[in-house]
Amino acid sequence: MGKSDLLFLLFSCLALSSAYPVADNGLSRIKLKKMKLDEDNWIASWLESEAGESLRSYIMKNRFLGRLRDSSEDIDIVALKNYLDAQYYGEIGIGTPPQNFTVIFDSGSSNLWVPSSKCILSVACYFHSRYKSGQSRTYQKNGKSASIKYGTGAVSGFFSNDDAIVGDLVVKNQ
């Protein structure tokens, strides 16, 4: 077998191996991103902290009180916390058609939290995309309220069910 025959055999093997997909053993890969500290997110995080409590109370009392009194719709609060350049984020979609969100992949919690379009009392909601249930054909109202305290803060609001897209996975009715 000559040198040219050996090279032909090598290139043929490479071409054949790239034509067949490699077994993934049921794994899906999700691209992670590391965000730099954004000044707007830092300000939102500060306003949501204990240090920003007095300013937040003033805003809620004077600016939003009239809007709440006039609202015939139930309003729930979803508080968001900035993780100060210490967590990894990734893109997901929720609903049909998908509404895209950049979220923290948190292995310490079984819940996925995104702000709702009904979130008006949290300053952090103005710095993040909000989920609009009325724009999703697969949304299902759950009706359960939630209030959970984590080591980094608390979340309160309500549960909803919809399809979630993470990487190339579509998880129905989450």
XYZ file of C-alpha atoms in Angstrom:
174
model
C 0.000 0.000 0.000
C 1.541 3.254 -1.121
C 1.506 6.651 0.536
C -1.289 7.953 -1.703
C -3.442 4.872 -0.960
C -2.963 5.413 2.774
C -3.927 9.107 2.497
C -7.010 8.173 0.442
C -8.031 5.623 3.081
C -7.517 8.177 5.879
C -9.596 10.871 4.143
C -12.322 8.314 3.314
C -12.562 7.323 6.982
C -12.755 10.978 8.030
C -15.478 11.697 5.478
C -17.535 8.680 6.549
C -17.194 9.443 10.247
C -18.428 13.001 9.766
C -21.438 11.788 7.756
C -22.866 9.822 10.698
C -23.984 11.588 13.868
C -22.196 10.705 17.060
C -24.328 9.142 19.804
C -25.258 11.771 22.368
C -26.372 9.382 25.134
C -29.500 11.497 25.674
C -27.544 14.675 26.445
C -28.416 18.102 25.106
C -25.922 20.913 25.078
C -26.922 24.424 26.097
C -24.658 27.359 25.419
C -23.774 29.276 28.592
C -22.916 32.959 28.714
C -21.102 35.010 31.304
C -22.372 38.575 31.526
C -20.360 41.554 32.561
C -21.781 43.673 35.342
C -24.218 46.106 33.772
C -24.726 49.385 35.591
C -28.491 49.303 35.001
C -28.717 45.800 36.489
C -26.584 46.895 39.431
C -28.948 49.815 40.112
C -31.976 47.502 39.876
C -30.277 45.072 42.241
C -29.546 47.854 44.723
C -33.144 49.095 44.578
C -34.351 45.554 45.334
C -31.952 45.185 48.284
C -32.555 46.261 51.882
C -30.558 49.431 51.172
C -33.096 50.489 48.534
C -36.129 49.678 50.714
C -37.021 53.279 51.592
C -36.845 54.487 47.986
C -38.836 51.482 46.801
C -41.489 52.110 49.467
C -41.763 55.749 48.406
C -42.137 54.801 44.725
C -44.770 52.173 45.480
C -46.741 54.449 47.773
C -46.749 57.570 45.617
C -46.433 56.461 42.017
C -48.177 53.119 41.736
C -50.885 53.339 44.396
C -53.332 55.119 42.113
C -52.731 52.630 39.306
C -53.404 49.694 41.646
C -56.633 51.163 43.003
C -57.975 51.603 39.475
C -56.963 48.114 38.329
C -59.662 45.471 38.041
C -57.022 42.849 37.265
C -55.259 40.709 39.883
C -51.672 41.895 40.274
C -48.807 39.764 41.526
C -45.221 40.758 42.234
C -42.104 38.994 40.924
C -38.913 40.333 42.490
C -35.693 39.842 40.546
C -32.176 39.962 41.924
C -29.006 40.756 40.049
C -26.266 38.207 40.661
C -23.385 40.694 40.253
C -21.312 38.935 37.611
C -21.260 35.641 39.537
C -23.662 33.374 37.624
C -23.962 31.900 34.155
C -26.874 32.822 31.937
C -28.406 31.267 28.859
C -31.178 31.819 26.376
C -34.506 30.006 26.678
C -37.899 30.383 25.042
C -41.279 30.164 26.740
C -44.597 29.708 24.956
C -45.801 29.332 21.386
C -44.464 31.296 19.598
C -41.440 31.412 21.920
C -40.783 34.517 23.988
C -37.033 34.667 24.578
C -35.439 35.209 27.984
C -31.921 35.293 29.327
C -32.023 33.296 32.559
C -29.666 32.037 35.245
C -29.277 28.280 35.102
C -29.734 27.552 38.796
C -29.277 23.923 39.757
C -30.316 24.707 43.341
C -33.968 25.298 42.466
C -36.569 23.267 40.614
C -38.520 26.373 39.570
C -37.937 28.662 36.623
C -38.817 32.276 37.410
C -39.398 34.945 34.778
C -41.138 38.280 35.321
C -44.723 38.557 34.157
C -46.163 41.421 32.153
C -48.286 41.962 35.297
C -45.162 42.830 37.303
C -45.358 46.570 37.964
C -44.163 47.019 41.543
C -40.630 45.690 41.146
C -38.110 48.116 39.684
C -36.140 45.109 38.424
C -39.031 44.165 36.119
C -38.356 47.287 34.077
C -34.822 46.051 33.319
C -35.836 42.558 32.133
C -38.053 41.009 29.474
C -41.512 40.119 30.749
C -43.579 37.063 29.841
C -46.865 37.912 28.131
C -49.207 34.948 28.658
C -51.786 36.378 26.255
C -49.320 36.068 23.375
C -48.800 32.308 23.828
C -51.108 29.697 22.281
C -49.849 27.047 24.755
C -50.232 29.053 27.999
C -52.344 27.464 30.743
C -53.329 29.306 33.897
C -52.187 27.440 37.028
C -53.795 29.616 39.700
C -51.340 28.852 42.509
C -49.551 31.741 44.174
C -45.929 31.475 45.288
C -43.687 33.122 47.825
C -40.228 31.605 48.249
C -37.175 32.888 50.122
C -33.721 32.034 48.820
C -30.321 32.848 50.288
C -29.965 35.700 47.776
C -33.476 37.118 48.116
C -37.133 36.254 47.733
C -39.550 35.673 44.873
C -43.292 36.074 45.028
C -45.872 35.810 42.304
C -47.879 33.048 40.673
C -47.274 29.831 38.782
C -48.156 29.409 35.115
C -47.803 26.503 32.708
C -46.407 26.774 29.202
C -43.944 25.087 26.865
C -40.277 25.774 27.612
C -37.491 25.632 25.032
C -33.976 25.088 26.357
C -31.320 24.517 23.719
C -32.878 22.095 21.255
C -35.274 20.629 23.835
C -38.970 21.497 23.933
C -40.516 20.615 27.296
C -44.310 20.677 27.121
C -46.633 22.124 29.785
C -44.042 23.266 32.315
